Amino acid sequence: MKPLIAATTGDEIVAWRAGKAIRAAAFLADVRRVADGLPPGRHVLNLCADRYRFAVSLCAAILAGKVSLLPPNHSPELIERLRELYDDVYAISDNDSLTAGLRVSPYPPQLPALPAGEAAAEIPSIDDGQVVAHVFTSGSTGLPTTHAKRWGALVFNVQSEAQRLGIVPGSATTLVGTVPPQHMYGFESTVMLALHNRIAFDGGSPFYPADVVAALKAIDGERILVTTPFHLRVLLAENLPLPTVKLLLSATAPLSTELAREAEERFGAPLLEIYGCTEAGQLATRRPTAGDTWETFRDVTLAERRGNGEAAGWYASGGHVETATRLSDVLALESPTRFRLLGRDADMVNVAGKRTSLAHLNHLLCTIPGVIDGAFFNPDEDSREVTRLTAFVVTRTLTSREILAQLRRKTDAVFLPRPLHLVDALPRAATGKLPQAALAELARRCAGARAG
């Protein structure tokens, strides 16, 4: 059994919202109020855009014995698929998000705040084996594959994360996140990390650079910025005066050493990357400015397996990983707890007998001065043997010829994109990721524009 939140008194600050501190007693009162009002149905799609309301609704669902669904996106197609998988599913929402015919339980109006110092009721304990969330990955058919997350393993994971990040439980530290709480990284590192290490989280979800800076400046005490390479690159490009923070945390895509170094200089703090996957959760960290080697979380080990009834590849086990889980990446192991990341298995491409990863090519592209954003795309999506690659670049100053000339200095000519499209923006999701379907659609539009 582990507590719903790790606070030891009702007066501890759990979150900041609109510049006001929310203490554990008030948070628990909100949780019980929302839990009491949840409609029938075991499966809940948490669409709350406000991070505080997301956390309250998450804990309310746990308290009521319900399972929160955390899909990778909220497209009408995926929501319809959830309705097929869970006939009792409903959404809880504080906004007008598209729900594709789902039953919706509106987030209830706020009650008056409890007086400071009011003792919290006894903090509920949750069974370690209780399934509190279902997260999803895309299977070979493109349909979502479900992975159950149990309470004990989730709590162990974020406590291990805090230990690795050097977070002192109970310290006056606040997490400010640019990644949505519905995303696995945002769920673990902006909500669960705070609730189970007695630190606070910011209730907003700032996206634009000025909003991120304002959210950081509004925080009393030490601040940790939880972000992505895309958000970080956009933020630094604005050249705004940046407040110092205790730590920068990044995930969802590889981060270049150059961007990490600039971020550390501008924010006056170390930057750590988190490596993980939906199936196994967060697994390891590295500091890009200190080298390429990742180190696993407490008690987590990695090993390569070659058949014997299992798919060959690299597997994680131990710690919060309940059963040995195959990773979708290609690793170079230095020891069971230290490794270098060579690229995603599905990301590897072979052009004219030469092999590389799209992630590596993206890294080279984005290090060209004048490139604001960029990505390679494999038009032969179902094949590793590629005849040509496509690339998209956002720039205000460069021509296609100049970009290709720079790339020719960085990589083999067989990997040069043909064609290279200059675009106004890439179709990134809120987490900064680039869905393959969105890139394929962008490629079709660009090809049509050229033909026209």
mmCIF file of C-alpha atoms in Angstrom, residues 43-396:
data_model
loop_
_atom_site.group_PDB
_atom_site.id
_atom_site.type_symbol
_atom_site.label_atom_id
_atom_site.label_comp_id
_atom_site.label_asym_id
_atom_site.label_seq_id
_atom_site.Cartn_x
_atom_site.Cartn_y
_atom_site.Cartn_z
ATOM 1 C CA HIS A 43 -12.757 3.855 -17.619
ATOM 2 C CA VAL A 44 -12.125 7.611 -17.639
ATOM 3 C CA LEU A 45 -10.602 9.738 -20.392
ATOM 4 C CA ASN A 46 -9.068 12.711 -18.578
ATOM 5 C CA LEU A 47 -9.254 15.705 -20.944
ATOM 6 C CA CYS A 48 -8.622 18.444 -18.376
ATOM 7 C CA ALA A 49 -6.298 21.040 -19.937
ATOM 8 C CA ASP A 50 -5.525 22.664 -16.583
ATOM 9 C CA ARG A 51 -2.726 20.590 -15.004
ATOM 10 C CA TYR A 52 -4.127 21.007 -11.491
ATOM 11 C CA ARG A 53 -7.571 19.799 -12.542
ATOM 12 C CA PHE A 54 -5.955 16.905 -14.413
ATOM 13 C CA ALA A 55 -4.137 15.870 -11.222
ATOM 14 C CA VAL A 56 -7.298 16.177 -9.118
ATOM 15 C CA SER A 57 -9.302 14.127 -11.636
ATOM 16 C CA LEU A 58 -6.545 11.510 -11.852
ATOM 17 C CA CYS A 59 -6.456 11.062 -8.070
ATOM 18 C CA ALA A 60 -10.259 11.099 -7.881
ATOM 19 C CA ALA A 61 -10.424 8.258 -10.412
ATOM 20 C CA ILE A 62 -7.810 6.289 -8.447
ATOM 21 C CA LEU A 63 -9.714 6.847 -5.202
ATOM 22 C CA ALA A 64 -12.932 5.654 -6.873
ATOM 23 C CA GLY A 65 -11.242 2.516 -8.228
ATOM 24 C CA LYS A 66 -11.444 3.672 -11.848
ATOM 25 C CA VAL A 67 -8.830 3.459 -14.616
ATOM 26 C CA SER A 68 -7.600 6.589 -16.432
ATOM 27 C CA LEU A 69 -7.004 6.208 -20.171
ATOM 28 C CA LEU A 70 -3.928 8.054 -21.470
ATOM 29 C CA PRO A 71 -3.859 7.709 -25.281
ATOM 30 C CA PRO A 72 -1.091 9.381 -27.346
ATOM 31 C CA ASN A 73 -3.577 11.811 -28.884
ATOM 32 C CA HIS A 74 -7.276 12.707 -28.846
ATOM 33 C CA SER A 75 -8.027 12.369 -32.538
ATOM 34 C CA PRO A 76 -11.618 11.412 -33.409
ATOM 35 C CA GLU A 77 -10.373 8.121 -34.851
ATOM 36 C CA LEU A 78 -8.542 7.133 -31.683
ATOM 37 C CA ILE A 79 -11.382 8.188 -29.394
ATOM 38 C CA GLU A 80 -13.746 6.075 -31.492
ATOM 39 C CA ARG A 81 -11.342 3.159 -31.053
ATOM 40 C CA LEU A 82 -11.400 3.693 -27.274
ATOM 41 C CA ARG A 83 -15.190 3.539 -27.352
ATOM 42 C CA GLU A 84 -14.900 0.167 -29.082
ATOM 43 C CA LEU A 85 -12.395 -1.134 -26.528
ATOM 44 C CA TYR A 86 -14.183 0.236 -23.446
ATOM 45 C CA ASP A 87 -17.931 0.430 -23.806
ATOM 46 C CA ASP A 88 -18.286 2.202 -20.422
ATOM 47 C CA VAL A 89 -15.734 4.970 -21.130
ATOM 48 C CA TYR A 90 -16.585 8.597 -20.439
ATOM 49 C CA ALA A 91 -14.570 11.813 -20.384
ATOM 50 C CA ILE A 92 -13.973 14.294 -17.599
ATOM 51 C CA SER A 93 -13.190 17.708 -19.012
ATOM 52 C CA ASP A 94 -12.742 21.364 -18.078
ATOM 53 C CA ASN A 95 -12.942 22.577 -21.686
ATOM 54 C CA ASP A 96 -14.649 21.995 -25.021
ATOM 55 C CA SER A 97 -12.259 19.291 -26.277
ATOM 56 C CA LEU A 98 -13.541 17.126 -29.110
ATOM 57 C CA THR A 99 -14.959 13.960 -27.573
ATOM 58 C CA ALA A 100 -16.454 12.190 -30.629
ATOM 59 C CA GLY A 101 -19.734 11.315 -28.962
ATOM 60 C CA LEU A 102 -18.322 10.306 -25.559
ATOM 61 C CA ARG A 103 -20.294 10.900 -22.410
ATOM 62 C CA VAL A 104 -18.751 13.920 -20.695
ATOM 63 C CA SER A 105 -18.612 14.677 -16.989
ATOM 64 C CA PRO A 106 -17.731 18.384 -16.619
ATOM 65 C CA TYR A 107 -15.121 19.226 -14.021
ATOM 66 C CA PRO A 108 -17.187 20.614 -11.112
ATOM 67 C CA PRO A 109 -17.020 24.265 -10.023
ATOM 68 C CA GLN A 110 -14.420 25.191 -7.442
ATOM 69 C CA LEU A 111 -15.349 25.247 -3.764
ATOM 70 C CA PRO A 112 -14.060 28.030 -1.494
ATOM 71 C CA ALA A 113 -10.437 27.440 -0.509
ATOM 72 C CA LEU A 114 -9.784 25.829 2.865
ATOM 73 C CA PRO A 115 -8.111 28.035 5.481
ATOM 74 C CA ALA A 116 -4.323 27.708 5.652
ATOM 75 C CA GLY A 117 -3.221 25.306 8.340
ATOM 76 C CA GLU A 118 -6.442 23.281 8.358
ATOM 77 C CA ALA A 119 -5.540 19.664 9.016
ATOM 78 C CA ALA A 120 -6.068 17.287 6.127
ATOM 79 C CA ALA A 121 -8.201 14.234 6.576
ATOM 80 C CA GLU A 122 -6.310 10.964 6.610
ATOM 81 C CA ILE A 123 -4.519 10.459 3.305
ATOM 82 C CA PRO A 124 -5.962 7.384 1.557
ATOM 83 C CA SER A 125 -3.712 4.426 0.820
ATOM 84 C CA ILE A 126 -3.854 2.665 -2.540
ATOM 85 C CA ASP A 127 -3.031 -0.995 -3.120
ATOM 86 C CA ASP A 128 0.261 -1.448 -5.003
ATOM 87 C CA GLY A 129 -1.408 -3.815 -7.449
ATOM 88 C CA GLN A 130 -4.289 -1.501 -8.387
ATOM 89 C CA VAL A 131 -4.343 -0.682 -12.114
ATOM 90 C CA VAL A 132 -4.716 3.098 -12.233
ATOM 91 C CA ALA A 133 -4.026 3.846 -15.894
ATOM 92 C CA HIS A 134 -3.963 2.353 -19.353
ATOM 93 C CA VAL A 135 -1.409 3.812 -21.742
ATOM 94 C CA PHE A 136 -1.194 3.038 -25.431
ATOM 95 C CA THR A 137 1.326 2.350 -28.158
ATOM 96 C CA SER A 138 0.632 1.773 -31.842
ATOM 97 C CA GLY A 139 0.774 -1.858 -32.900
ATOM 98 C CA SER A 140 1.837 -3.141 -36.312
ATOM 99 C CA THR A 141 -1.717 -2.555 -37.562
ATOM 100 C CA GLY A 142 -1.706 1.050 -36.360
ATOM 101 C CA LEU A 143 -4.363 0.272 -33.744
ATOM 102 C CA PRO A 144 -3.560 1.156 -30.112
ATOM 103 C CA THR A 145 -2.052 -1.539 -27.896
ATOM 104 C CA THR A 146 -2.916 -1.268 -24.195
ATOM 105 C CA HIS A 147 -0.398 -1.336 -21.340
ATOM 106 C CA ALA A 148 -1.646 -1.381 -17.747
ATOM 107 C CA LYS A 149 0.108 0.790 -15.145
ATOM 108 C CA ARG A 150 -0.063 -0.330 -11.516
ATOM 109 C CA TRP A 151 0.119 2.044 -8.588
ATOM 110 C CA GLY A 152 3.121 0.579 -6.780
ATOM 111 C CA ALA A 153 5.317 0.529 -9.879
ATOM 112 C CA LEU A 154 4.367 4.092 -10.852
ATOM 113 C CA VAL A 155 5.232 5.457 -7.414
ATOM 114 C CA PHE A 156 8.517 3.510 -7.295
ATOM 115 C CA ASN A 157 9.402 4.904 -10.733
ATOM 116 C CA VAL A 158 8.922 8.598 -9.877
ATOM 117 C CA GLN A 159 10.668 8.202 -6.522
ATOM 118 C CA SER A 160 13.622 6.684 -8.375
ATOM 119 C CA GLU A 161 13.449 9.597 -10.801
ATOM 120 C CA ALA A 162 13.590 12.133 -7.956
ATOM 121 C CA GLN A 163 16.603 10.343 -6.509
ATOM 122 C CA ARG A 164 18.403 10.511 -9.859
ATOM 123 C CA LEU A 165 17.511 14.185 -10.412
ATOM 124 C CA GLY A 166 18.725 15.171 -6.957
ATOM 125 C CA ILE A 167 15.311 16.354 -5.789
ATOM 126 C CA VAL A 168 15.098 16.599 -2.004
ATOM 127 C CA PRO A 169 11.628 15.426 -0.847
ATOM 128 C CA GLY A 170 9.800 18.207 0.945
ATOM 129 C CA SER A 171 11.985 20.978 -0.505
ATOM 130 C CA ALA A 172 10.549 24.266 -1.783
ATOM 131 C CA THR A 173 10.744 23.152 -5.407
ATOM 132 C CA THR A 174 8.139 23.590 -8.151
ATOM 133 C CA LEU A 175 7.861 21.782 -11.493
ATOM 134 C CA VAL A 176 6.838 23.904 -14.491
ATOM 135 C CA GLY A 177 5.918 21.799 -17.514
ATOM 136 C CA THR A 178 5.447 22.595 -21.197
ATOM 137 C CA VAL A 179 4.335 19.032 -21.983
ATOM 138 C CA PRO A 180 0.654 18.055 -21.515
ATOM 139 C CA PRO A 181 -0.122 15.928 -18.437
ATOM 140 C CA GLN A 182 -1.973 13.412 -20.644
ATOM 141 C CA HIS A 183 1.347 12.438 -22.245
ATOM 142 C CA MET A 184 3.270 9.712 -20.371
ATOM 143 C CA TYR A 185 6.272 12.011 -19.828
ATOM 144 C CA GLY A 186 4.062 14.840 -18.573
ATOM 145 C CA PHE A 187 2.025 12.443 -16.435
ATOM 146 C CA GLU A 188 5.137 11.037 -14.740
ATOM 147 C CA SER A 189 7.407 14.098 -14.591
ATOM 148 C CA THR A 190 5.001 16.987 -13.920
ATOM 149 C CA VAL A 191 2.291 15.333 -11.805
ATOM 150 C CA MET A 192 3.354 12.032 -10.231
ATOM 151 C CA LEU A 193 6.907 13.268 -9.593
ATOM 152 C CA ALA A 194 5.558 16.182 -7.557
ATOM 153 C CA LEU A 195 2.818 14.331 -5.669
ATOM 154 C CA HIS A 196 5.138 11.550 -4.507
ATOM 155 C CA ASN A 197 8.211 13.538 -3.572
ATOM 156 C CA ARG A 198 6.513 16.323 -1.583
ATOM 157 C CA ILE A 199 7.309 19.095 -4.046
ATOM 158 C CA ALA A 200 4.857 21.284 -5.988
ATOM 159 C CA PHE A 201 3.787 21.560 -9.602
ATOM 160 C CA ASP A 202 2.553 24.550 -11.580
ATOM 161 C CA GLY A 203 -1.093 24.127 -12.548
ATOM 162 C CA GLY A 204 -0.739 25.730 -15.966
ATOM 163 C CA SER A 205 0.496 24.386 -19.293
ATOM 164 C CA PRO A 206 2.534 27.251 -20.806
ATOM 165 C CA PHE A 207 3.441 26.763 -24.458
ATOM 166 C CA TYR A 208 4.624 30.045 -25.967
ATOM 167 C CA PRO A 209 8.066 31.315 -24.863
ATOM 168 C CA ALA A 210 6.767 34.418 -23.073
ATOM 169 C CA ASP A 211 4.237 32.291 -21.165
ATOM 170 C CA VAL A 212 6.931 29.811 -20.097
ATOM 171 C CA VAL A 213 9.148 32.622 -18.816
ATOM 172 C CA ALA A 214 6.220 34.242 -16.978
ATOM 173 C CA ALA A 215 5.276 30.917 -15.337
ATOM 174 C CA LEU A 216 8.845 30.406 -14.119
ATOM 175 C CA LYS A 217 9.141 33.953 -12.772
ATOM 176 C CA ALA A 218 5.873 33.601 -10.840
ATOM 177 C CA ILE A 219 7.227 30.688 -8.782
ATOM 178 C CA ASP A 220 8.636 31.195 -5.290
ATOM 179 C CA GLY A 221 11.586 28.966 -4.429
ATOM 180 C CA GLU A 222 13.516 26.628 -6.720
ATOM 181 C CA ARG A 223 12.157 25.871 -10.189
ATOM 182 C CA ILE A 224 12.550 22.886 -12.500
ATOM 183 C CA LEU A 225 11.517 23.254 -16.147
ATOM 184 C CA VAL A 226 10.139 20.028 -17.647
ATOM 185 C CA THR A 227 10.182 20.430 -21.414
ATOM 186 C CA THR A 228 11.026 18.931 -24.817
ATOM 187 C CA PRO A 229 13.747 19.642 -27.413
ATOM 188 C CA PHE A 230 11.210 21.361 -29.665
ATOM 189 C CA HIS A 231 9.853 23.654 -26.931
ATOM 190 C CA LEU A 232 13.380 24.368 -25.720
ATOM 191 C CA ARG A 233 14.632 25.288 -29.191
ATOM 192 C CA VAL A 234 11.701 27.666 -29.760
ATOM 193 C CA LEU A 235 12.175 29.221 -26.317
ATOM 194 C CA LEU A 236 15.889 29.886 -26.796
ATOM 195 C CA ALA A 237 15.342 31.300 -30.293
ATOM 196 C CA GLU A 238 13.234 34.139 -28.850
ATOM 197 C CA ASN A 239 16.257 35.581 -26.981
ATOM 198 C CA LEU A 240 14.129 36.524 -23.980
ATOM 199 C CA PRO A 241 15.771 37.195 -20.598
ATOM 200 C CA LEU A 242 15.535 33.836 -18.838
ATOM 201 C CA PRO A 243 15.259 33.238 -15.089
ATOM 202 C CA THR A 244 17.702 30.862 -13.449
ATOM 203 C CA VAL A 245 16.324 27.438 -12.576
ATOM 204 C CA LYS A 246 17.564 24.521 -10.512
ATOM 205 C CA LEU A 247 17.315 21.974 -13.304
ATOM 206 C CA LEU A 248 16.172 21.500 -16.911
ATOM 207 C CA LEU A 249 14.545 18.205 -17.844
ATOM 208 C CA SER A 250 13.971 17.081 -21.440
ATOM 209 C CA ALA A 251 12.432 14.038 -23.142
ATOM 210 C CA THR A 252 10.341 12.807 -26.131
ATOM 211 C CA ALA A 253 13.148 13.211 -28.729
ATOM 212 C CA PRO A 254 16.967 13.230 -28.883
ATOM 213 C CA LEU A 255 18.547 16.506 -27.797
ATOM 214 C CA SER A 256 21.663 17.837 -29.500
ATOM 215 C CA THR A 257 24.724 18.672 -27.414
ATOM 216 C CA GLU A 258 24.752 22.178 -28.895
ATOM 217 C CA LEU A 259 21.177 22.905 -27.812
ATOM 218 C CA ALA A 260 21.815 21.414 -24.366
ATOM 219 C CA ARG A 261 24.919 23.544 -23.898
ATOM 220 C CA GLU A 262 23.109 26.738 -24.896
ATOM 221 C CA ALA A 263 20.212 25.908 -22.565
ATOM 222 C CA GLU A 264 22.547 25.304 -19.634
ATOM 223 C CA GLU A 265 24.344 28.597 -20.251
ATOM 224 C CA ARG A 266 21.144 30.619 -20.639
ATOM 225 C CA PHE A 267 19.314 29.115 -17.645
ATOM 226 C CA GLY A 268 22.364 28.672 -15.423
ATOM 227 C CA ALA A 269 21.448 25.076 -14.622
ATOM 228 C CA PRO A 270 22.294 21.518 -15.669
ATOM 229 C CA LEU A 271 20.108 19.809 -18.265
ATOM 230 C CA LEU A 272 19.231 16.135 -17.979
ATOM 231 C CA GLU A 273 17.494 13.977 -20.556
ATOM 232 C CA ILE A 274 15.143 11.135 -19.695
ATOM 233 C CA TYR A 275 14.993 7.953 -21.756
ATOM 234 C CA GLY A 276 12.001 5.670 -21.585
ATOM 235 C CA CYS A 277 9.090 4.166 -23.431
ATOM 236 C CA THR A 278 5.361 3.837 -22.941
ATOM 237 C CA GLU A 279 5.587 0.133 -22.146
ATOM 238 C CA ALA A 280 8.266 0.338 -19.424
ATOM 239 C CA GLY A 281 8.064 3.960 -18.291
ATOM 240 C CA GLN A 282 11.117 6.096 -17.553
ATOM 241 C CA LEU A 283 14.321 4.058 -17.553
ATOM 242 C CA ALA A 284 17.459 6.197 -17.620
ATOM 243 C CA THR A 285 19.006 9.669 -17.687
ATOM 244 C CA ARG A 286 22.049 11.369 -19.157
ATOM 245 C CA ARG A 287 23.519 14.847 -19.219
ATOM 246 C CA PRO A 288 24.188 15.528 -22.932
ATOM 247 C CA THR A 289 26.973 18.042 -22.226
ATOM 248 C CA ALA A 290 28.827 15.377 -20.235
ATOM 249 C CA GLY A 291 28.706 12.589 -22.831
ATOM 250 C CA ASP A 292 26.551 10.090 -24.720
ATOM 251 C CA THR A 293 26.199 7.464 -21.990
ATOM 252 C CA TRP A 294 22.870 6.864 -20.267
ATOM 253 C CA GLU A 295 22.543 5.409 -16.748
ATOM 254 C CA THR A 296 19.488 3.419 -15.712
ATOM 255 C CA PHE A 297 17.214 4.170 -12.767
ATOM 256 C CA ARG A 298 17.500 2.335 -9.470
ATOM 257 C CA ASP A 299 17.484 -1.480 -9.859
ATOM 258 C CA VAL A 300 16.731 -1.335 -13.612
ATOM 259 C CA THR A 301 19.031 -3.444 -15.802
ATOM 260 C CA LEU A 302 19.317 -3.978 -19.553
ATOM 261 C CA ALA A 303 20.304 -7.064 -21.518
ATOM 262 C CA GLU A 304 20.334 -8.207 -25.126
ATOM 263 C CA ARG A 305 18.339 -11.337 -25.904
ATOM 264 C CA ARG A 306 18.622 -13.389 -29.080
ATOM 265 C CA GLY A 307 15.544 -15.502 -29.708
ATOM 266 C CA ASN A 308 14.789 -18.593 -27.570
ATOM 267 C CA GLY A 309 11.073 -17.953 -27.919
ATOM 268 C CA GLU A 310 11.414 -14.183 -27.529
ATOM 269 C CA ALA A 311 11.857 -11.433 -30.087
ATOM 270 C CA ALA A 312 15.545 -10.594 -30.400
ATOM 271 C CA GLY A 313 16.502 -7.199 -29.062
ATOM 272 C CA TRP A 314 17.297 -5.221 -25.919
ATOM 273 C CA TYR A 315 15.184 -5.780 -22.802
ATOM 274 C CA ALA A 316 14.671 -3.781 -19.598
ATOM 275 C CA SER A 317 13.851 -5.462 -16.286
ATOM 276 C CA GLY A 318 13.999 -4.847 -12.536
ATOM 277 C CA GLY A 319 13.055 -1.835 -10.440
ATOM 278 C CA HIS A 320 9.631 -0.544 -11.475
ATOM 279 C CA VAL A 321 9.604 -2.706 -14.666
ATOM 280 C CA GLU A 322 7.299 -5.516 -13.609
ATOM 281 C CA THR A 323 8.079 -7.932 -16.464
ATOM 282 C CA ALA A 324 11.035 -7.925 -18.867
ATOM 283 C CA THR A 325 10.104 -5.472 -21.640
ATOM 284 C CA ARG A 326 11.574 -5.324 -25.130
ATOM 285 C CA LEU A 327 12.690 -1.848 -26.173
ATOM 286 C CA SER A 328 12.109 -0.372 -29.623
ATOM 287 C CA ASP A 329 15.614 1.076 -29.788
ATOM 288 C CA VAL A 330 19.063 -0.096 -30.818
ATOM 289 C CA LEU A 331 21.517 0.143 -27.907
ATOM 290 C CA ALA A 332 25.250 -0.247 -27.357
ATOM 291 C CA LEU A 333 25.580 -1.675 -23.835
ATOM 292 C CA GLU A 334 28.586 -0.689 -21.746
ATOM 293 C CA SER A 335 27.225 -2.576 -18.711
ATOM 294 C CA PRO A 336 23.799 -3.748 -17.518
ATOM 295 C CA THR A 337 23.138 -0.203 -16.254
ATOM 296 C CA ARG A 338 25.007 1.976 -18.780
ATOM 297 C CA PHE A 339 24.432 2.289 -22.520
ATOM 298 C CA ARG A 340 24.563 4.482 -25.608
ATOM 299 C CA LEU A 341 21.449 5.001 -27.718
ATOM 300 C CA LEU A 342 22.016 4.324 -31.421
ATOM 301 C CA GLY A 343 18.465 5.037 -32.618
ATOM 302 C CA ARG A 344 14.996 3.592 -32.783
ATOM 303 C CA ASP A 345 14.769 0.173 -34.365
ATOM 304 C CA ALA A 346 11.993 1.406 -36.660
ATOM 305 C CA ASP A 347 14.044 4.552 -37.347
ATOM 306 C CA MET A 348 16.967 2.764 -39.001
ATOM 307 C CA VAL A 349 17.198 3.097 -42.770
ATOM 308 C CA ASN A 350 19.439 1.561 -45.404
ATOM 309 C CA VAL A 351 20.252 3.613 -48.514
ATOM 310 C CA ALA A 352 22.508 2.059 -51.157
ATOM 311 C CA GLY A 353 23.867 -0.379 -48.589
ATOM 312 C CA LYS A 354 24.707 2.311 -46.041
ATOM 313 C CA ARG A 355 22.872 2.416 -42.700
ATOM 314 C CA THR A 356 21.883 5.278 -40.400
ATOM 315 C CA SER A 357 18.915 6.466 -38.357
ATOM 316 C CA LEU A 358 16.435 9.201 -39.115
ATOM 317 C CA ALA A 359 17.037 10.584 -35.605
ATOM 318 C CA HIS A 360 20.730 11.051 -36.411
ATOM 319 C CA LEU A 361 19.915 12.770 -39.701
ATOM 320 C CA ASN A 362 17.399 15.036 -37.922
ATOM 321 C CA HIS A 363 20.111 15.957 -35.445
ATOM 322 C CA LEU A 364 22.526 16.893 -38.246
ATOM 323 C CA LEU A 365 19.855 18.928 -40.003
ATOM 324 C CA CYS A 366 18.886 20.915 -36.922
ATOM 325 C CA THR A 367 22.505 21.800 -36.078
ATOM 326 C CA ILE A 368 22.857 23.824 -39.310
ATOM 327 C CA PRO A 369 22.913 27.534 -38.391
ATOM 328 C CA GLY A 370 19.741 29.166 -39.678
ATOM 329 C CA VAL A 371 17.591 26.017 -39.464
ATOM 330 C CA ILE A 372 14.731 26.716 -37.049
ATOM 331 C CA ASP A 373 13.225 23.243 -37.312
ATOM 332 C CA GLY A 374 13.642 20.270 -39.582
ATOM 333 C CA ALA A 375 12.980 16.568 -40.052
ATOM 334 C CA PHE A 376 13.740 13.731 -42.446
ATOM 335 C CA PHE A 377 10.970 11.476 -43.711
ATOM 336 C CA ASN A 378 11.125 7.985 -45.184
ATOM 337 C CA PRO A 379 8.571 7.839 -48.012
ATOM 338 C CA ASP A 380 9.036 4.058 -48.180
ATOM 339 C CA GLU A 381 7.509 3.786 -44.708
ATOM 340 C CA ASP A 382 7.059 0.004 -44.791
ATOM 341 C CA SER A 383 10.634 -0.731 -45.819
ATOM 342 C CA ARG A 384 14.065 -0.220 -44.269
ATOM 343 C CA GLU A 385 15.591 -0.363 -47.763
ATOM 344 C CA VAL A 386 15.113 3.212 -48.964
ATOM 345 C CA THR A 387 15.775 4.562 -52.445
ATOM 346 C CA ARG A 388 15.529 8.203 -51.400
ATOM 347 C CA LEU A 389 14.745 10.325 -48.356
ATOM 348 C CA THR A 390 12.659 13.470 -48.043
ATOM 349 C CA ALA A 391 13.293 16.353 -45.644
ATOM 350 C CA PHE A 392 11.316 19.364 -44.438
ATOM 351 C CA VAL A 393 13.010 22.516 -43.154
ATOM 352 C CA VAL A 394 11.760 25.656 -41.447
ATOM 353 C CA THR A 395 14.142 28.572 -42.025
ATOM 354 C CA ARG A 396 13.992 32.324 -42.535
#
